[in-house]
Short mmCIF file of C-alpha atoms and ligand atoms in Angstrom, two decimals:
data_model
loop_
_atom_site.label_atom_id
_atom_site.label_comp_id
_atom_site.label_asym_id
_atom_site.label_seq_id
_atom_site.Cartn_x
_atom_site.Cartn_y
_atom_site.Cartn_z
CA MET A 1 54.22 42.30 49.14
CA ASN A 2 51.39 41.28 51.36
CA GLU A 3 49.91 37.73 50.69
CA LEU A 4 46.36 37.78 49.86
CA LYS A 5 44.55 36.28 52.95
CA THR A 6 41.07 35.95 51.63
CA LEU A 7 39.33 35.64 48.36
CA THR A 8 35.73 36.60 47.62
CA LEU A 9 34.27 35.33 44.45
CA ARG A 10 30.67 35.62 43.16
CA ARG A 11 28.90 32.31 43.82
CA PRO A 12 30.38 29.90 41.15
CA ASP A 13 28.87 26.97 38.97
CA ASP A 14 30.28 23.69 38.10
CA PHE A 15 29.80 23.00 34.33
CA HIS A 16 30.57 19.33 34.39
CA LEU A 17 29.68 17.05 37.34
CA HIS A 18 29.08 13.53 37.96
CA LEU A 19 26.60 12.98 40.78
CA ARG A 20 25.80 9.30 40.47
CA ASP A 21 22.56 8.02 42.17
CA GLY A 22 21.11 6.56 45.29
CA GLU A 23 23.38 6.45 48.41
CA TYR A 24 26.28 7.58 46.37
CA LEU A 25 24.29 10.71 45.18
CA ALA A 26 23.42 11.42 48.81
CA ALA A 27 26.99 11.05 49.83
CA VAL A 28 28.66 13.55 47.38
CA LEU A 29 26.03 16.01 46.58
CA PRO A 30 26.46 18.23 49.70
CA PHE A 31 30.24 18.89 48.71
CA THR A 32 28.99 20.48 45.49
CA ALA A 33 25.88 22.27 46.86
CA ARG A 34 28.00 23.87 49.46
CA GLN A 35 30.20 25.61 46.82
CA PHE A 36 28.19 26.07 43.79
CA ALA A 37 24.78 27.38 42.87
CA ARG A 38 24.44 25.16 39.88
CA ALA A 39 26.04 22.29 38.16
CA VAL A 40 25.70 20.69 34.79
CA VAL A 41 24.94 16.86 35.80
CA MET A 42 26.27 14.16 33.62
CA PRO A 43 24.01 11.57 32.32
CA ASN A 44 26.11 8.59 32.45
CA LEU A 45 24.06 6.39 34.89
CA LYS A 46 23.44 2.93 34.38
CA PRO A 47 20.98 2.88 32.57
CA PRO A 48 21.91 6.21 31.13
CA VAL A 49 19.59 9.37 31.14
CA THR A 50 18.44 9.17 27.63
CA THR A 51 14.95 10.85 27.77
CA VAL A 52 13.35 13.96 29.47
CA GLU A 53 11.17 11.61 31.55
CA LEU A 54 14.47 9.94 32.91
CA ALA A 55 16.11 13.36 33.32
CA GLY A 56 13.00 14.67 35.16
CA ALA A 57 13.15 11.86 37.65
CA TYR A 58 16.88 12.10 38.25
CA ARG A 59 16.39 15.67 38.93
CA GLN A 60 13.68 15.13 41.47
CA ARG A 61 16.23 12.38 43.22
CA ILE A 62 18.89 15.22 43.16
CA LEU A 63 16.72 17.77 44.69
CA ALA A 64 15.32 15.26 47.41
CA ALA A 65 18.99 14.36 48.34
CA LEU A 66 19.84 17.91 49.18
CA PRO A 67 20.68 18.78 52.71
CA GLY A 68 17.83 20.84 54.24
CA ALA A 69 18.69 24.73 53.80
CA GLN A 70 21.01 24.44 50.60
CA HIS A 71 19.81 25.83 47.33
CA PHE A 72 21.07 24.25 44.43
CA GLU A 73 20.11 23.84 40.85
CA PRO A 74 20.93 20.98 38.93
CA LEU A 75 21.16 21.52 35.26
CA MET A 76 20.43 18.55 33.41
CA THR A 77 21.65 16.86 30.36
CA LEU A 78 20.33 13.94 27.95
CA TYR A 79 22.86 11.12 27.09
CA LEU A 80 22.73 11.07 23.29
CA THR A 81 22.53 7.77 21.61
CA ASN A 82 22.25 6.65 17.86
CA ASN A 83 18.59 6.46 18.53
CA THR A 84 17.94 10.11 20.06
CA THR A 85 15.12 11.59 18.13
CA PRO A 86 14.51 15.24 17.11
CA ALA A 87 11.24 15.00 18.97
CA GLU A 88 13.07 14.08 22.21
CA VAL A 89 15.39 16.89 21.70
CA ARG A 90 12.48 19.51 21.40
CA LYS A 91 10.88 17.97 24.40
CA ALA A 92 14.24 18.79 26.21
CA ARG A 93 14.08 22.40 25.24
CA ASP A 94 10.57 22.61 26.31
CA CYS A 95 10.94 21.07 29.80
CA GLY A 96 12.91 24.06 31.00
CA PHE A 97 15.40 22.10 33.23
CA ILE A 98 17.72 20.43 30.45
CA VAL A 99 20.50 22.58 29.11
CA GLY A 100 22.19 20.19 26.66
CA CYS A 101 22.98 16.76 25.46
CA LYS A 102 26.13 14.89 26.09
CA LEU A 103 28.07 13.15 23.35
CA TYR A 104 29.99 10.05 24.52
CA PRO A 105 31.69 8.21 21.67
CA ALA A 106 30.74 4.61 22.34
CA GLY A 107 33.43 2.95 24.51
CA ALA A 108 35.21 6.24 25.39
CA THR A 109 34.85 6.09 29.06
CA THR A 110 32.73 5.03 32.29
CA HIS A 111 29.28 3.86 31.15
CA SER A 112 29.76 4.97 27.50
CA ASP A 113 28.74 1.58 25.86
CA ALA A 114 25.36 3.08 24.97
CA GLY A 115 27.06 6.07 23.19
CA VAL A 116 27.33 7.40 19.68
CA THR A 117 29.18 5.05 17.23
CA ALA A 118 29.34 7.69 14.39
CA ILE A 119 28.27 11.31 14.12
CA GLU A 120 25.87 10.63 11.15
CA LYS A 121 23.91 8.57 13.36
CA ILE A 122 23.10 11.61 15.33
CA SER A 123 22.80 14.30 12.71
CA PRO A 124 18.86 14.78 13.08
CA ALA A 125 19.26 15.12 16.92
CA LEU A 126 22.18 17.64 16.40
CA GLU A 127 20.16 19.63 13.90
CA ALA A 128 17.23 19.74 16.25
CA MET A 129 19.64 20.83 19.04
CA GLN A 130 20.96 23.63 17.04
CA GLU A 131 17.41 24.96 16.15
CA CYS A 132 16.58 24.57 19.94
CA ASP A 133 19.66 26.19 21.17
CA LEU A 134 20.57 23.34 23.36
CA VAL A 135 24.31 22.94 24.29
CA LEU A 136 26.26 19.85 22.84
CA GLN A 137 28.76 18.69 25.49
CA VAL A 138 31.44 16.57 24.00
CA HIS A 139 33.61 13.91 25.42
CA GLY A 140 36.38 14.47 22.90
CA GLU A 141 38.23 11.15 22.58
CA ALA A 142 38.77 8.91 19.51
CA THR A 143 38.10 5.34 20.51
CA GLN A 144 39.51 3.46 17.63
CA SER A 145 42.02 0.68 19.00
CA ASP A 146 44.89 1.71 17.09
CA VAL A 147 44.87 5.40 18.62
CA ASP A 148 47.39 5.75 21.34
CA VAL A 149 45.72 6.60 24.59
CA PHE A 150 47.61 9.86 24.93
CA ASP A 151 46.65 10.87 21.41
CA ARG A 152 42.86 10.23 21.71
CA GLU A 153 41.96 13.86 22.12
CA ALA A 154 44.18 15.21 19.50
CA ILE A 155 42.95 12.62 16.96
CA PHE A 156 39.30 13.40 17.83
CA ILE A 157 39.61 16.96 16.91
CA ASP A 158 40.93 15.98 13.54
CA ARG A 159 38.53 13.25 12.81
CA THR A 160 35.40 14.55 14.39
CA LEU A 161 35.16 17.69 16.18
CA SER A 162 36.46 19.97 13.40
CA ILE A 163 33.82 18.47 11.13
CA LEU A 164 31.13 18.74 13.71
CA THR A 165 31.57 22.51 14.41
CA GLU A 166 31.48 23.25 10.64
CA ARG A 167 28.58 20.99 9.79
CA PHE A 168 26.31 22.42 12.57
CA PRO A 169 27.49 26.09 12.42
CA ALA A 170 25.04 27.46 14.76
CA LEU A 171 25.33 24.64 17.59
CA LYS A 172 26.81 25.47 20.84
CA ILE A 173 29.60 23.24 21.62
CA VAL A 174 31.34 22.64 25.00
CA PHE A 175 34.58 20.41 24.63
CA GLU A 176 34.57 19.06 27.89
CA HIS A 177 37.59 18.64 30.14
CA VAL A 178 40.20 19.53 27.68
CA THR A 179 43.67 18.13 28.51
CA THR A 180 45.93 18.99 25.62
CA ARG A 181 47.58 21.98 23.97
CA GLN A 182 46.01 20.87 20.76
CA ALA A 183 42.45 21.26 22.15
CA VAL A 184 43.39 24.71 23.58
CA GLU A 185 44.41 25.88 20.18
CA PHE A 186 41.39 24.28 18.59
CA VAL A 187 39.07 26.19 20.89
CA GLN A 188 40.89 29.30 20.49
CA GLN A 189 40.68 29.36 16.95
CA ALA A 190 37.33 27.76 16.43
CA ARG A 191 34.05 29.62 15.36
CA ALA A 192 32.06 31.39 17.74
CA GLY A 193 29.75 29.15 20.02
CA VAL A 194 32.51 26.70 20.90
CA ALA A 195 33.92 26.65 24.51
CA ALA A 196 35.67 24.40 27.03
CA THR A 197 35.62 23.12 30.47
CA ILE A 198 38.93 22.45 32.47
CA THR A 199 39.12 20.31 35.67
CA PRO A 200 41.37 20.94 38.63
CA GLN A 201 43.31 17.60 38.08
CA HIS A 202 44.35 18.75 34.52
CA LEU A 203 45.47 22.15 35.87
CA LEU A 204 47.48 20.93 38.73
CA HIS A 205 49.01 17.54 37.53
CA ASN A 206 50.80 15.95 34.43
CA ARG A 207 50.87 12.36 33.77
CA ASN A 208 53.84 11.61 35.90
CA ALA A 209 51.38 11.72 38.91
CA ILE A 210 49.91 8.25 37.77
CA PHE A 211 53.41 6.77 38.17
CA GLN A 212 55.00 8.51 41.02
CA ASN A 213 56.79 5.66 42.93
CA GLY A 214 54.43 3.07 41.78
CA ILE A 215 50.87 2.97 40.03
CA ARG A 216 48.55 5.44 41.36
CA PRO A 217 44.98 4.62 40.51
CA HIS A 218 43.53 7.85 42.12
CA TYR A 219 45.13 9.80 39.56
CA TYR A 220 43.55 8.02 36.76
CA CYS A 221 40.83 9.70 34.95
CA LEU A 222 39.62 10.05 31.50
CA PRO A 223 40.84 11.79 29.21
CA VAL A 224 44.04 10.72 31.03
CA LEU A 225 46.57 13.30 32.48
CA LYS A 226 48.91 14.58 29.80
CA ARG A 227 52.36 16.15 29.41
CA GLU A 228 53.76 19.03 31.32
CA ALA A 229 53.57 21.15 28.32
CA ASP A 230 49.98 20.27 27.99
CA ARG A 231 49.18 21.32 31.71
CA GLN A 232 50.97 24.57 30.94
CA ALA A 233 48.69 25.17 27.99
CA LEU A 234 45.61 24.64 30.03
CA LEU A 235 46.93 26.87 32.83
CA THR A 236 47.59 29.64 30.40
CA ALA A 237 44.16 29.31 28.71
CA ALA A 238 42.28 29.22 32.16
CA THR A 239 44.02 32.04 33.61
CA SER A 240 43.79 34.12 30.29
CA ASP A 241 40.96 36.63 29.53
CA ASN A 242 39.55 34.24 26.83
CA PRO A 243 35.80 33.83 27.80
CA ARG A 244 35.74 30.46 26.05
CA PHE A 245 37.59 28.52 28.89
CA PHE A 246 35.59 27.85 32.21
CA LEU A 247 35.09 25.69 35.25
CA GLY A 248 33.92 21.96 34.96
CA THR A 249 35.21 19.84 37.82
CA ASP A 250 34.60 16.48 36.15
CA SER A 251 34.27 15.47 39.88
CA ALA A 252 33.62 11.70 39.25
CA PRO A 253 33.33 9.57 42.44
CA HIS A 254 33.91 5.84 42.45
CA ALA A 255 34.15 3.47 45.36
CA GLN A 256 37.67 2.85 46.60
CA HIS A 257 37.77 -0.86 45.89
CA THR A 258 36.67 -0.21 42.25
CA LYS A 259 39.75 1.81 41.72
CA GLU A 260 42.26 -0.02 43.92
CA THR A 261 41.89 -3.24 41.71
CA GLU A 262 43.25 -4.90 38.85
CA CYS A 263 41.07 -3.09 36.25
CA GLY A 264 40.37 0.17 38.11
CA CYS A 265 37.56 2.73 37.26
CA ALA A 266 38.55 6.18 35.78
CA GLY A 267 37.61 9.31 37.58
CA MET A 268 39.07 11.65 40.39
CA PHE A 269 36.64 13.03 43.12
CA SER A 270 37.28 16.81 43.67
CA ALA A 271 33.93 18.16 44.87
CA HIS A 272 35.20 18.28 48.48
CA ALA A 273 37.74 20.98 47.59
CA ALA A 274 36.89 22.12 44.11
CA LEU A 275 37.43 25.85 44.51
CA GLU A 276 40.35 25.37 46.84
CA LEU A 277 42.29 23.14 44.06
CA TYR A 278 41.39 25.84 41.35
CA ALA A 279 42.69 28.49 43.59
CA GLU A 280 45.96 26.69 43.97
CA ALA A 281 46.24 26.37 40.15
CA PHE A 282 45.45 29.94 39.58
CA GLU A 283 47.84 31.06 42.29
CA GLN A 284 50.62 29.04 40.57
CA ALA A 285 50.04 31.02 37.53
CA GLY A 286 50.04 34.38 39.48
CA ARG A 287 46.51 34.78 38.30
CA LEU A 288 44.04 34.61 41.34
CA ASP A 289 42.47 37.63 40.02
CA ARG A 290 41.00 35.73 37.08
CA LEU A 291 39.50 33.02 39.16
CA GLU A 292 36.18 34.73 39.54
CA ALA A 293 35.76 35.08 35.71
CA PHE A 294 36.77 31.32 35.14
CA ALA A 295 34.50 30.01 38.04
CA SER A 296 31.63 32.36 38.15
CA GLU A 297 31.04 34.25 34.87
CA ARG A 298 32.15 32.76 31.68
CA GLY A 299 30.29 29.44 32.04
CA ALA A 300 27.01 31.22 32.96
CA ASP A 301 27.38 33.79 29.89
CA PHE A 302 28.14 30.79 27.52
CA TYR A 303 25.07 28.92 28.59
CA GLY A 304 22.97 32.08 28.55
CA LEU A 305 22.24 31.89 32.31
CA PRO A 306 22.23 34.79 34.71
CA ARG A 307 25.35 35.13 36.82
CA ASN A 308 24.71 33.97 40.46
CA ALA A 309 23.79 36.42 43.11
CA GLY A 310 25.76 36.01 46.41
CA HIS A 311 29.32 35.31 47.05
CA VAL A 312 31.64 32.67 48.42
CA GLU A 313 34.96 33.09 50.26
CA LEU A 314 38.30 31.18 50.35
CA GLU A 315 40.74 31.83 53.05
CA ARG A 316 44.42 31.03 52.95
CA VAL A 317 44.42 28.14 55.78
CA ASN A 318 46.15 24.82 55.41
CA TRP A 319 43.77 21.77 55.76
CA VAL A 320 44.11 18.17 55.20
CA PRO A 321 41.27 16.12 53.38
CA PRO A 322 40.75 12.91 55.07
CA LYS A 323 42.07 9.68 53.67
CA HIS A 324 38.61 8.75 52.55
CA TYR A 325 34.94 9.76 52.92
CA GLN A 326 31.96 7.74 53.35
CA PHE A 327 30.32 6.79 50.04
CA GLY A 328 27.10 4.75 50.89
CA LYS A 329 28.32 1.57 52.44
CA ASP A 330 31.65 2.14 50.49
CA GLN A 331 34.44 4.50 50.81
CA LEU A 332 35.65 7.27 48.44
CA VAL A 333 39.16 8.55 48.28
CA PRO A 334 39.17 12.44 47.57
CA MET A 335 41.82 14.15 45.65
CA ARG A 336 44.72 15.10 47.92
CA ALA A 337 43.65 12.66 50.56
CA GLY A 338 45.89 12.97 53.44
CA GLU A 339 47.84 16.01 51.85
CA THR A 340 47.90 19.68 52.70
CA ILE A 341 45.71 22.03 50.57
CA SER A 342 46.55 25.75 51.12
CA TRP A 343 43.09 27.39 50.64
CA ARG A 344 40.03 26.63 52.44
CA PHE A 345 36.49 27.17 51.44
CA ARG A 346 34.69 29.37 54.26
CA SER A 347 31.14 29.97 53.74
CA GLU A 348 28.41 31.20 51.59
CA GLN A 349 27.73 34.76 51.90
CA PRO A 350 24.11 35.85 51.75
CA ALA A 351 22.95 37.31 48.35
O1 LIG B 1 37.32 9.89 34.44
C1 LIG B 1 36.27 9.88 34.11
N1 LIG B 1 35.29 9.65 34.82
N2 LIG B 1 36.16 10.41 32.84
C2 LIG B 1 34.70 10.45 32.37
O2 LIG B 1 34.62 10.61 31.24
C3 LIG B 1 33.69 9.64 33.19
C4 LIG B 1 33.85 9.79 34.40
C5 LIG B 1 32.91 8.70 35.19
O3 LIG B 1 31.78 8.75 35.03
O4 LIG B 1 33.51 8.19 36.23
ZN1 LIG B 2 32.75 13.67 32.97
#
C-alpha cells in the first residue's frame, strides 16, 4: 500500500495553550500562530488574569507580539477565584473576546495559588457563566495531600466534577488535558455539553518516559503522564468519531534552568511541532483520517465558533527539533529536542 506523503487539513485551532508574557510571549507565539488560526489562551500569569480589563490588556500584548503578516486570534479566558463576581462574568460575555473561565483548584499546578478552594465559593460565578453561555475550562485534579499524584484526576471526577456537571446542567464544560481512562469514560458518559481536550504528550507517552534511564524533567507536566492503559484509552478516544474529544496542546514553556533543577516546573513545550506530534499519534492508531476532525472541527463546533477557512499541510519528512530554542534571555527545551519527528508542517495555504 502506498504511504501517505502529505496530509492537508482545514486550518486547526489549539483549545488549550500557555503563551506567558513579555519576551517569553514573543519567543513562543510565532510557533502557534504558524500552525493555528486561534488558540484558547490560559490565564495563569503572575498575577493571574482575573478581570476583563486584564484579559483585554493581555490580548493586546499578544496581538502586538505577532510577527507581521500572521493572522491569529487569541481566545481569552478569565482565571476564576473565590471572589469572581457574576458582574465580571457578564462583562466577560459582553466584551466579545473572552470564551470562558478557567477553574484551577488552588495548588493544583503552576501559578494556581490564587485558584478556587471549594466549588461552593464560585457557585454565583458558575450560575452567571451558565446564563451567559461561557465555557468552563477545568483543570481536573484533586489537590488534597492524601491523594496519590497518579490518582488526582480520577478522584477529582468523583469528588468534584460529577457534582459540578449535575449542579449546573446547562454549563458548557471542557475537562482540560485528560490523562486517564476514567476521564475518557466520564466524558463519554456525561450529559450533553461536556467535552475534553487531549495533549500530544499524553497521546504519545506513558509515565515510563519520566524515568527512562534516569529522571527526565522535560517529561514532567501536570496532570502527570499516566499508565500505558490510560494512554491507549486517550488514543482510542481522540481517534474515534466522538465529537467530545478535541485538540488542546497545553504547550507550557518554561526556561530550561527552571525545569532542570531540584524542584522543577511542570509543563512541556510542544508548539514548535504540535500538529506533527498529533499526526504521529494518529498514525500510530491507524487513523490519520480522523486528525482533521480532532484538530480543526470538533473544538470549534463545541465552542460555537465557525470552522476556519484555509488549510495547512503536513508532509512526511524527517526533521529534528533543536536541543533548545531561545526563550527571551533564557533557553527552552522543546518536546523531542534532538530527536527525529516523522511529519513536518509545510505551509499555510491561502483561504
Ligand atoms: O504542566 C503544566 N504546566 N500543567 C499545568 O496545568 C500548567 C502548565 C503551566 O502553566 O506551566
Ligand atoms: Zn494548561
